[in-house]
Coordinates of C-alpha atoms and ligand atoms in Angstrom, one line a residue:
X1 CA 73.0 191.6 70.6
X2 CA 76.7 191.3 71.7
X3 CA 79.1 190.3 69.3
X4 CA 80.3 187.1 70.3
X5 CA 82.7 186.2 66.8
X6 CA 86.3 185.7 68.1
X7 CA 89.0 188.1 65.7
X8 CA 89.9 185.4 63.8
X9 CA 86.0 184.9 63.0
X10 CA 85.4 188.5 61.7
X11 CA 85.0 188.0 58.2
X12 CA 81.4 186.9 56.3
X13 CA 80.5 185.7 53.5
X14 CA 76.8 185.9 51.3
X15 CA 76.4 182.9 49.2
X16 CA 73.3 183.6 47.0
X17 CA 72.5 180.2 45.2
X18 CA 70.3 179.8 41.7
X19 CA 69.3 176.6 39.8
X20 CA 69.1 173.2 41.0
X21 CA 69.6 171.1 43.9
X22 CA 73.2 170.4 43.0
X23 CA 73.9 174.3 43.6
X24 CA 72.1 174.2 47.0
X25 CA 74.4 171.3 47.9
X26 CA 77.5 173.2 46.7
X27 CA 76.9 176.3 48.3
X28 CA 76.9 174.1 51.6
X29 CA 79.8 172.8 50.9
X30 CA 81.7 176.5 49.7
X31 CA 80.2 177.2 53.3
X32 CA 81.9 174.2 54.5
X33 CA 85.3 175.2 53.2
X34 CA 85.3 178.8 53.7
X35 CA 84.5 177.8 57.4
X36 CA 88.3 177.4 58.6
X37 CA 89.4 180.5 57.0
X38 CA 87.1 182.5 59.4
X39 CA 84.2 183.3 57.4
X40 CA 80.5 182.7 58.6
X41 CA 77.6 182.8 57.1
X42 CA 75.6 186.4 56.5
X43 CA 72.2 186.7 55.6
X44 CA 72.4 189.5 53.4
X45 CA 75.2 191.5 50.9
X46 CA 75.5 194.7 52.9
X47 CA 77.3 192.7 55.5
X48 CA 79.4 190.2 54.0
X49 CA 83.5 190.6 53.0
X50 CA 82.6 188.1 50.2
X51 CA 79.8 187.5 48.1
X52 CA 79.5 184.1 46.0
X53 CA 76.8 184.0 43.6
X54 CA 76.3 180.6 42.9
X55 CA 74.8 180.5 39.3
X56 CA 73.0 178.5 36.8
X57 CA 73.0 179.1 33.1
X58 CA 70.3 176.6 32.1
X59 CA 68.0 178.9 30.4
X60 CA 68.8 182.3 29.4
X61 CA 66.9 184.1 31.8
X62 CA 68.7 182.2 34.4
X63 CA 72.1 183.8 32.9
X64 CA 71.3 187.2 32.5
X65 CA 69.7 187.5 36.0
X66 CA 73.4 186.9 37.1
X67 CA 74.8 190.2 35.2
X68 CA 71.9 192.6 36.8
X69 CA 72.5 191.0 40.3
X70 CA 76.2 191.5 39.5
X71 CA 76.0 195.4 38.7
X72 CA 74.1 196.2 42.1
X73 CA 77.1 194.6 43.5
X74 CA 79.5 196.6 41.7
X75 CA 77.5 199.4 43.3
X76 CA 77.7 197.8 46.6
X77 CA 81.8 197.4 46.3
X78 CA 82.8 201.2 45.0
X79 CA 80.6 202.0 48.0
X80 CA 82.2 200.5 50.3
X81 CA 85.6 201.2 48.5
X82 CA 85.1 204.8 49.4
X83 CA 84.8 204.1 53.1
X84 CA 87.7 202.7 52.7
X85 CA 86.7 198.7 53.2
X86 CA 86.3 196.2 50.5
X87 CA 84.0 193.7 49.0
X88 CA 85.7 189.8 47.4
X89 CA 82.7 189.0 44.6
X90 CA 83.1 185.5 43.2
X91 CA 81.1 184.0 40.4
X92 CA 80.6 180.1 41.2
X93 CA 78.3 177.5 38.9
X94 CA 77.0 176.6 36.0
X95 CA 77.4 180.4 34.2
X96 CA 81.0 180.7 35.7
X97 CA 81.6 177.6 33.9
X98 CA 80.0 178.7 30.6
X99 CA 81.1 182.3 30.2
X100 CA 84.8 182.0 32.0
X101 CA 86.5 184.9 31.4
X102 CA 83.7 186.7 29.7
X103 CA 82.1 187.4 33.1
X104 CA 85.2 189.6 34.2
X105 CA 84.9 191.2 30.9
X106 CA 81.2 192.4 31.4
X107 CA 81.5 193.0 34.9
X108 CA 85.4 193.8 36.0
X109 CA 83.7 194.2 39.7
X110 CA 84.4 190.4 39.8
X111 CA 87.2 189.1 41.7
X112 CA 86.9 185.3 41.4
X113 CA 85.0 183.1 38.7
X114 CA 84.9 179.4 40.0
X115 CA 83.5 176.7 38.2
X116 CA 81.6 173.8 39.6
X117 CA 84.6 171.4 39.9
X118 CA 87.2 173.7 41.7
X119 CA 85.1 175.1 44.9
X120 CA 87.9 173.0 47.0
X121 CA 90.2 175.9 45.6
X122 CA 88.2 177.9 46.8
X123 CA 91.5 179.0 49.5
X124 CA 93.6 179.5 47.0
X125 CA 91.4 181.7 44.8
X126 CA 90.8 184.2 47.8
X127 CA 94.5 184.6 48.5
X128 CA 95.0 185.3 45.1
X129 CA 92.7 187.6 44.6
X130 CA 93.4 189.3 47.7
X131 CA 97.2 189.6 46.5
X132 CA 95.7 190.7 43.2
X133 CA 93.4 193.7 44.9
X134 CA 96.6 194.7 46.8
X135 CA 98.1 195.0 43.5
X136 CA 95.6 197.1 42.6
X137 CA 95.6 199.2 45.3
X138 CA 99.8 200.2 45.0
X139 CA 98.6 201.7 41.2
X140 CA 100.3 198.7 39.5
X141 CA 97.4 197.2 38.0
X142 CA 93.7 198.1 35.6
X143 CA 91.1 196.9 37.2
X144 CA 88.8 193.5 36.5
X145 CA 92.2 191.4 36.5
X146 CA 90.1 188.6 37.9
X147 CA 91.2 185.5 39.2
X148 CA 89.7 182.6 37.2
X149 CA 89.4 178.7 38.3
X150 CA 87.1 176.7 35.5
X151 CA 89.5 173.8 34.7
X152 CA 88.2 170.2 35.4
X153 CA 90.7 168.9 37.5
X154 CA 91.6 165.0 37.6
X155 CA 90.5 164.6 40.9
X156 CA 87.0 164.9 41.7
X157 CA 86.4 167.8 44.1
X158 CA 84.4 165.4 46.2
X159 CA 87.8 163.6 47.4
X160 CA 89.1 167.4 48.6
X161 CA 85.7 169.1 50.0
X162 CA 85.4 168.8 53.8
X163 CA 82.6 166.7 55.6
X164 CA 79.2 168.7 55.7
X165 CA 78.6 170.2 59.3
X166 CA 75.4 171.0 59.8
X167 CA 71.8 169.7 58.7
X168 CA 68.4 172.0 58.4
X169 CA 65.2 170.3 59.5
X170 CA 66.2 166.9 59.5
X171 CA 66.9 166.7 55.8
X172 CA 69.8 166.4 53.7
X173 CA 70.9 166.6 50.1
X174 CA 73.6 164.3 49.4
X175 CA 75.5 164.7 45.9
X176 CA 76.3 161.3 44.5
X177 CA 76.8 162.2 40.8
X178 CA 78.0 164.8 38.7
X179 CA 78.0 165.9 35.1
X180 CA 75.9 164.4 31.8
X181 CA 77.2 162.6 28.8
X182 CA 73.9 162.7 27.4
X183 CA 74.1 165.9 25.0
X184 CA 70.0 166.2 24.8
X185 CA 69.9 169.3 22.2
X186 CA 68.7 171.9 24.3
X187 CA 71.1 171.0 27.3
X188 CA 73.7 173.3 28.9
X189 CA 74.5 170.7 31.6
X190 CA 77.6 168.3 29.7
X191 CA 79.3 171.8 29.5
X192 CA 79.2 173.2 32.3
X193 CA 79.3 170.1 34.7
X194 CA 81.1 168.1 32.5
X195 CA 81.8 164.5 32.2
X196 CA 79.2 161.9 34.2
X197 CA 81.3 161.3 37.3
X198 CA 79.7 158.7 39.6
X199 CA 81.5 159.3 43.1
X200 CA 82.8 156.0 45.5
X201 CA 80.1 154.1 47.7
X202 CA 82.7 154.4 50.6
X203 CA 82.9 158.2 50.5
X204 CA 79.3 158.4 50.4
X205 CA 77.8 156.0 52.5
X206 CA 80.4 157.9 55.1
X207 CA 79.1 161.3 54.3
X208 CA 75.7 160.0 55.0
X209 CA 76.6 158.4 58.3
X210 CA 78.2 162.4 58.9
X211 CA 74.5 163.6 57.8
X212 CA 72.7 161.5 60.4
X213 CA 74.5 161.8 63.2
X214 CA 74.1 165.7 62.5
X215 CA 70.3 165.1 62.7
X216 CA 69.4 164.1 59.4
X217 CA 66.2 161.9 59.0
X218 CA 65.4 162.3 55.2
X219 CA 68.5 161.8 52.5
X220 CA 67.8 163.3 49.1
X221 CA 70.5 161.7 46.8
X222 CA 71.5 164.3 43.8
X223 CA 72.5 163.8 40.4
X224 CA 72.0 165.2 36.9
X225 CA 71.9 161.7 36.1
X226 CA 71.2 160.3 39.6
X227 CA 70.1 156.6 38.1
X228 CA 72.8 156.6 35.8
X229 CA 75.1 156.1 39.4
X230 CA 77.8 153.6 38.9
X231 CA 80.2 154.2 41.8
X232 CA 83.3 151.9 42.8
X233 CA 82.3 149.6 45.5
X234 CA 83.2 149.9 49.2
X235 CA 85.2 146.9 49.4
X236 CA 86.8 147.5 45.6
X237 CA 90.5 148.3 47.3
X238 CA 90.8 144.9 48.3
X239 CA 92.1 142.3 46.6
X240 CA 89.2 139.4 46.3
X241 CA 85.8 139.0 45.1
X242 CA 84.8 142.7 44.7
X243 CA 87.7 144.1 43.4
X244 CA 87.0 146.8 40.9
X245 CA 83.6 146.1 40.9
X246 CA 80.5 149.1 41.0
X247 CA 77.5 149.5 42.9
X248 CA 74.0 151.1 40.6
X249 CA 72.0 153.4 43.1
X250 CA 70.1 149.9 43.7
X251 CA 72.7 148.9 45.4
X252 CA 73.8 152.3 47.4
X253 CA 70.1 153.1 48.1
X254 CA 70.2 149.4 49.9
X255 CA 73.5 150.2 52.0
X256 CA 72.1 153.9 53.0
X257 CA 68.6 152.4 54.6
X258 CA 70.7 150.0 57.2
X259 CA 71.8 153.2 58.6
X260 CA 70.4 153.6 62.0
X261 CA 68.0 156.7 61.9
X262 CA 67.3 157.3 58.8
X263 CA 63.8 157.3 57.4
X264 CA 63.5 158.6 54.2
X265 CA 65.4 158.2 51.1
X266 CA 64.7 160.2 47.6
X267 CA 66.7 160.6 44.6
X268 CA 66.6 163.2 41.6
X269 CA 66.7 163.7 38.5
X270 CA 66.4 160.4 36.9
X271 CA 66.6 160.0 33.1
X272 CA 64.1 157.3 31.6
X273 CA 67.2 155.3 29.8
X274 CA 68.6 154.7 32.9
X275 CA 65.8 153.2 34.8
X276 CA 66.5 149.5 35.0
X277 CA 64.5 146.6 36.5
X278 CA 66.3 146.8 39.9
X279 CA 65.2 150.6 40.9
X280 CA 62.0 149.9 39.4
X281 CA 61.9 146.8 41.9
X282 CA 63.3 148.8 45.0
X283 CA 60.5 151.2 44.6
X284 CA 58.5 148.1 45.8
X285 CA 61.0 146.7 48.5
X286 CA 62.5 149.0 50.3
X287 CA 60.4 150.8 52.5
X288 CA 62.4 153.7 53.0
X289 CA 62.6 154.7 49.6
X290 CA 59.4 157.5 49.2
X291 CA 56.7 156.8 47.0
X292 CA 57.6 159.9 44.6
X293 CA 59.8 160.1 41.3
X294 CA 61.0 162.9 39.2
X295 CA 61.4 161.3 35.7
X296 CA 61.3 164.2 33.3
X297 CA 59.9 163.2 29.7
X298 CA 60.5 166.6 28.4
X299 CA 58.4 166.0 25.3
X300 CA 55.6 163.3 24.4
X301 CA 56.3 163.3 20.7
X302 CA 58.6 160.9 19.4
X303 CA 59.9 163.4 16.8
X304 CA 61.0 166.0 19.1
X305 CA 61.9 163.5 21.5
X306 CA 64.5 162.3 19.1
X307 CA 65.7 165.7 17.9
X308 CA 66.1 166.2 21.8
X309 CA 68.6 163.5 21.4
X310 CA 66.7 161.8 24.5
X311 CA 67.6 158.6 23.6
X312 CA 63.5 157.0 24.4
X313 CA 60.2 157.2 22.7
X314 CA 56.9 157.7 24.3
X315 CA 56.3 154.5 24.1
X316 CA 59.5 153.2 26.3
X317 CA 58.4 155.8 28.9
X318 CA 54.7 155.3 28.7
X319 CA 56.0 151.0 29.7
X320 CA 58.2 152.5 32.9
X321 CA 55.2 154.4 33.9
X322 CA 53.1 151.5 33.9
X323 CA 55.7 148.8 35.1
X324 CA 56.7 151.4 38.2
X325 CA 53.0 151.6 39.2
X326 CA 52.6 147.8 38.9
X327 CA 55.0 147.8 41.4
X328 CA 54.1 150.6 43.9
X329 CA 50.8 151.9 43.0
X330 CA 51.0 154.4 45.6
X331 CA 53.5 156.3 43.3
X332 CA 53.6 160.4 42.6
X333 CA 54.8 160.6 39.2
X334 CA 56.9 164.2 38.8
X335 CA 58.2 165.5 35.4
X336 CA 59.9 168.3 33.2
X337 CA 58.5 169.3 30.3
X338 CA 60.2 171.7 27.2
X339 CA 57.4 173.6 24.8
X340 CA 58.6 175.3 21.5
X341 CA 61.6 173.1 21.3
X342 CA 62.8 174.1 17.5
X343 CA 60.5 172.2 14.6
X344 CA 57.6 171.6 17.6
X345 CA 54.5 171.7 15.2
X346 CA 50.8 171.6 16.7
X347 CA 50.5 167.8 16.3
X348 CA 53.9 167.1 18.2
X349 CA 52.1 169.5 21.0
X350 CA 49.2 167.6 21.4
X351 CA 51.2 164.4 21.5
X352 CA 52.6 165.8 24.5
X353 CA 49.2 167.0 25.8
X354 CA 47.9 163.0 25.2
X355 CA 50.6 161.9 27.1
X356 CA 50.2 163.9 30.0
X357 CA 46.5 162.8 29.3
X358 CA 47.5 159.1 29.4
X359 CA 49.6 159.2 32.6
X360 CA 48.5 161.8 35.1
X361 CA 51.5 164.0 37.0
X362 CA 50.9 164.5 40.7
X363 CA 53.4 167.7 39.9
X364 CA 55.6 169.5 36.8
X365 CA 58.1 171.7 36.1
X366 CA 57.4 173.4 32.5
X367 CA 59.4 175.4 30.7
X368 CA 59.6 177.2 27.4
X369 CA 62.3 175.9 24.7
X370 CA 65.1 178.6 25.5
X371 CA 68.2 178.7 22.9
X372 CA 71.6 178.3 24.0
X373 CA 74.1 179.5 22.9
X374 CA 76.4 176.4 21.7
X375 CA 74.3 173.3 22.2
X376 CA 73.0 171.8 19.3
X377 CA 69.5 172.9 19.3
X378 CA 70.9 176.1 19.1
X379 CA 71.6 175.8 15.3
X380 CA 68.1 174.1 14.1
X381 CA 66.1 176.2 11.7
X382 CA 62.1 176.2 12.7
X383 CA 62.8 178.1 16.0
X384 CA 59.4 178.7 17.2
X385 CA 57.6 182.2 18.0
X386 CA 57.3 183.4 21.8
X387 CA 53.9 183.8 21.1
X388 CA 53.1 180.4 20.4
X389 CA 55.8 178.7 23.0
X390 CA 53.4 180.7 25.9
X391 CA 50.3 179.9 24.1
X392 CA 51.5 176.2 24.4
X393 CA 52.8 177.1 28.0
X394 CA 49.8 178.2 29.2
X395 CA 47.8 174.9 27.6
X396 CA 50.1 172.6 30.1
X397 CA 50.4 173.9 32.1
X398 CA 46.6 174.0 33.2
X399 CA 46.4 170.1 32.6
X400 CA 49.4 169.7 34.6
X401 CA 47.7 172.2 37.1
X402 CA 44.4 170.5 37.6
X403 CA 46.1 166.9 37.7
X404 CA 48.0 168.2 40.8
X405 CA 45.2 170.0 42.0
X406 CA 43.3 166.1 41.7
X407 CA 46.4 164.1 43.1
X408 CA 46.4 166.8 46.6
X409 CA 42.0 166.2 47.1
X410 CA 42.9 162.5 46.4
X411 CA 44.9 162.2 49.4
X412 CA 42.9 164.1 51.5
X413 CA 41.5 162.4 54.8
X414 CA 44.6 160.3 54.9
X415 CA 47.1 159.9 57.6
X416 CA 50.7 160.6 56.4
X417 CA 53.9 161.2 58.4
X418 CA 55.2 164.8 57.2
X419 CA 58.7 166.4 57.9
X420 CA 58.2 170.1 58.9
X421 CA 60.9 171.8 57.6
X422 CA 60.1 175.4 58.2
X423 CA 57.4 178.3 59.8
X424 CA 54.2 178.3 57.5
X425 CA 53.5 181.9 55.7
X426 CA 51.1 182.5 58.2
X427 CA 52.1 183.0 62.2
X428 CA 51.4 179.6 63.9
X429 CA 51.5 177.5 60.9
X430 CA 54.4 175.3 60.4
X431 CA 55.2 174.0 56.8
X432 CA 56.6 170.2 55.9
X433 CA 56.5 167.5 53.6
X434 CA 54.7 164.3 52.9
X435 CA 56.3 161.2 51.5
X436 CA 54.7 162.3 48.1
X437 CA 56.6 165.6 48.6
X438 CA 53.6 167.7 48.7
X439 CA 53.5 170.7 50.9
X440 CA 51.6 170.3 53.7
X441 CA 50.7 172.9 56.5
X442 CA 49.8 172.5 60.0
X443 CA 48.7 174.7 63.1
X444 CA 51.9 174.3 65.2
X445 CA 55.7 175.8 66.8
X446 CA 58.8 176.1 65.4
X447 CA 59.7 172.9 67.9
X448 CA 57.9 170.7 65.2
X449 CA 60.8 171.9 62.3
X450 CA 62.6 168.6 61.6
X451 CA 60.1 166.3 63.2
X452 CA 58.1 163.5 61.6
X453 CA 54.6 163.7 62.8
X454 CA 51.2 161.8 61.7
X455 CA 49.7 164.5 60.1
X456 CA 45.6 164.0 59.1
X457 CA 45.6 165.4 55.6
X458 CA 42.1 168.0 55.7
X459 CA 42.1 170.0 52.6
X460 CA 43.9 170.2 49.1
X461 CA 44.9 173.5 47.2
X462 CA 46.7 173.9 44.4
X463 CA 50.1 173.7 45.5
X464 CA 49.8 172.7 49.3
X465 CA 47.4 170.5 51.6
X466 CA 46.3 171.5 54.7
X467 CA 46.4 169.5 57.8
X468 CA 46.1 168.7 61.4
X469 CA 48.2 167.1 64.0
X470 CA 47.1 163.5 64.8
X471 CA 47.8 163.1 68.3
X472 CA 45.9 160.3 69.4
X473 CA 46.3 157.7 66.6
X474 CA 49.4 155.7 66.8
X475 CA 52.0 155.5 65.6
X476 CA 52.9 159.1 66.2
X477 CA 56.9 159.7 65.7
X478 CA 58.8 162.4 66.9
X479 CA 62.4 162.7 66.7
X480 CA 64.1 163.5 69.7
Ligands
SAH1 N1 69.3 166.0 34.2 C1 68.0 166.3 34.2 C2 67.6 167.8 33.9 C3 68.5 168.9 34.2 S1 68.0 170.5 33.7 C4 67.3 165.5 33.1 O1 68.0 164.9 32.3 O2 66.1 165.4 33.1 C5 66.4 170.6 34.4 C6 65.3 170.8 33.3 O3 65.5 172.1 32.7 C7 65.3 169.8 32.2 O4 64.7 168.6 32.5 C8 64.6 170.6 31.1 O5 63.2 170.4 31.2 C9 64.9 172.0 31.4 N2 65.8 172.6 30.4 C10 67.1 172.3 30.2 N3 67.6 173.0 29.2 C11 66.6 173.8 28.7 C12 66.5 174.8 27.7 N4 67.5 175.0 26.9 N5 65.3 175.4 27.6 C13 64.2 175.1 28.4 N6 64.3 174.2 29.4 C14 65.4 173.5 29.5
SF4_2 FE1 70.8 167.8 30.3 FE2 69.9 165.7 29.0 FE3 72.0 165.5 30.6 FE4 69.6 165.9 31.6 S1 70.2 164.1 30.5 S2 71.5 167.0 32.2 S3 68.6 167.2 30.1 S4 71.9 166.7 28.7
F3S3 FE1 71.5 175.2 36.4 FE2 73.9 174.1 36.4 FE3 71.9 173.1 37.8 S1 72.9 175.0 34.6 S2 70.1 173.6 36.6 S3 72.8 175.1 38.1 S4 73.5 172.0 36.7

């Protein structure tokens, strides 16, 4: 294929993003902002001029992944160093953040280390380092002098970023919340996001209207404490009635679905503190808001739960179950749950077991209790066995299992509008989602990516449904 990149549109760059949805939004937005400096996107390391790994530091494993991936890039840049070319690595995210400096010192291949509140400096860090690798290059410098950005700036990065300019399949993560002041024990997240930062209505709503005009029909709002959102009101520069006033996610979720062409509206992660009587009500009254919530409980025994520094019992969360499906029935319940947190005995397990028991998942994340280094669980005594964290994986993660495997056949014969997103594993298929975020596959094109279609729902697996095209039952939506 001909090259068609004009000269000032020769450089790429290779984002490779880890960890949550907030990193998947970022990295769109580093795209975004490396844009008018020439680069484009590659698709893979051997042809990019820079190379962001976009990291997360939740667990360990998460962490160290970062430092192999970094040496085979090390290898990749004293390659290309001997053909005489050269390779910018930055370290973005959550272990950029966390480790600062300390990722230079393990890994002097590393130019830039960025953390998750600077990426609008992102212009100023390549210049740098560029000056700083020319430095290098007259003799006058060691090696690994890289260039670091983790401060948390006043201003939120959101203010500086540039508009989003493109959406995939018709779907959209929107960030609308940043950082945690919640300090559970095990959690990473309040140091290496930092402070709970809820970001203006204004600058949202008009981000969203960016997003559907670009072809977005679904909006997935982010936050690590999305329900916690208190952002200043639209109308809070004026002088009068709602002057320094905020809007909860209530009231932002209500704004977003008057926006012409847009049909679908999620949120995550929600913390079970911050669920109050008004987004337990929406869940009944606004139509556009899909019937699936992501409330991780973490733990069902009120022991651990308090030496998580959660901030609930089972109880409190066991009452929001019940008063959410009072409401909307129709509701897929989602969760994360720890095993082996430090002190977890056999009784406190089985708590957790109950309560899975007691309120039935349509899906779960589950993860193993993993130390880290400076949060407070870190420094309990009674830190548990691998042996008996996997035994006690395993255990949940088979309840979890078949409760999923029960909410898919539950659902089957049904007819549910999906949003294909992407070609199925198999040629022909093509792979969306339904409104309870299952997976649903379909014989069909790649014309049907980013379309809502009726969808009759034939079989349930494990992790995905299969389905068929309704084409002669109305209503039967296609975007243009
Ligand atoms: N803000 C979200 C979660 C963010 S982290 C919330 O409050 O629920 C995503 C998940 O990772 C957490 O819900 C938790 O289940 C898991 N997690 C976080 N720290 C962990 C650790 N140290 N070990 C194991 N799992 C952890
Ligand atoms: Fe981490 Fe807890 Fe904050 Fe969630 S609420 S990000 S688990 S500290
Ligand atoms: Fe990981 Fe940071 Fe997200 S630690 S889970 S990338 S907030």
């Amino acid at each position: 294929m001909k090259d068609v990149r004009t000269a000032g549109q020769r450089k790429r760059v290779f984002i490779r993003t880890y960890g949550c949805q907030m990193n998947v939004y970022d990295s769109d937005r580093m795209a975004d902002v490396l844009r008018p400096l020439g680069y484009a996107l590659s698709d893979s390391p051997e042809q990019a001029d820079l190379i962001v790994l976009n990291t997360c530091h939740i667990r360990e494993r998460a962490s160290e992944k970062v430092y192999s991936e970094l040496g085979r890039l090390r290898d990749l840049k004293d390659e290309r160093r001997r053909d005489g070319a050269d390779l910018t690595i930055a370290v973005a995210g959550c272990v950029a953040q966390a480790e600062g400096e300390e990722i230079v010192r393990r890994q002097p291949a590393v130019d830039i280390v960025v953390g998750p509140q600077a990426y609008h400096r992102l212009p100023e860090l390549l210049a740098r380092a560029a000056r700083k690798s020319a430095e290098r290059h007259a003799g006058g410098r060691q090696p690994g002098a890289g260039v670091l950005d983790t401060e948390f700036p006043a201003e939120s990065k959101f203010d500086h970023l540039p508009a989003p300019s493109e959406v995939r399949a018709g779907s959209a993560f929107l960030s609308i919340q940043e950082g945690c002041d919640k300090f559970c024990t095990f959690c990473v997240v309040p140091y290496t996001r930092g402070a709970e930062y809820s970001r203006p209505a204004e600058s949202i709503l008009r981000e969203a209207r960016t997003l559907v005009a670009a072809g977005a029909i679904e909006l997935t709002l982010l936050g690590q404490n999305v329900n916690a959102y208190h952002g200043e009101a639209p109308d809070s520069s004026n002088v009068g009635p709602g002057a320094g006033s905020t809007w909860s996610l209530v009231g932002l979720i209500s704004a977003l679905a008057g926006i012409d062409g847009l049909v679908r509206i999620r949120y995550t992660t929600s913390h079970p503190r911050d669920m109050d009587d008004d987004l337990i009500a929406a869940h009944g009254e606004v139509p556009l808001l899909m019937p699936y919530l992501h409330l991780p409980v973490q733990s069902g025994s009120d022991r651990i739960l308090e030496a998580m520094n959660r901030g609930h019992d089972r109880d409190h969360y066991r009452r929001l179950v019940d008063r959410l499906r009072g409401i909307q029935p129709d509701l897929a319940l989602s969760s994360d749950f720890i095993v082996g947190f430090p002190g977890e005995s056999d009784a406190d397990f089985d708590d957790t077991m109950k309560l899975v028991g007691e309120i039935g998942f349509a899906s779960a994340y589950t993860f193993k209790y993993s130390r880290r280094p400076g949060t407070p669980g870190a420094a309990l005594g009674d830190q548990l066995a691998e042996n008996i964290k996997t035994a006690r994986l395993a255990a949940l993660q088979s309840l979890l299992g078949k409760q999923q495997r029960d909410f898919n056949a539950s659902k089957v014969g049904a007819i549910v509008p999906v949003l294909f997103a992407e070609a199925g594993r198999k040629p022909g298929q093509v792979l969306g989602k339904s409104p309870w975020l299952q997976s649903v596959y379909v014989e069909g094109g790649a014309e049907m990516v980013g379309n809502l279609v009726n969808v009759r729902l034939l079989a349930a697996y494990a992790l995905s449904l299969a389905g068929e095209i309704v084409t002669n039952e109305p209503p039967f939506e296609v975007a243009a």
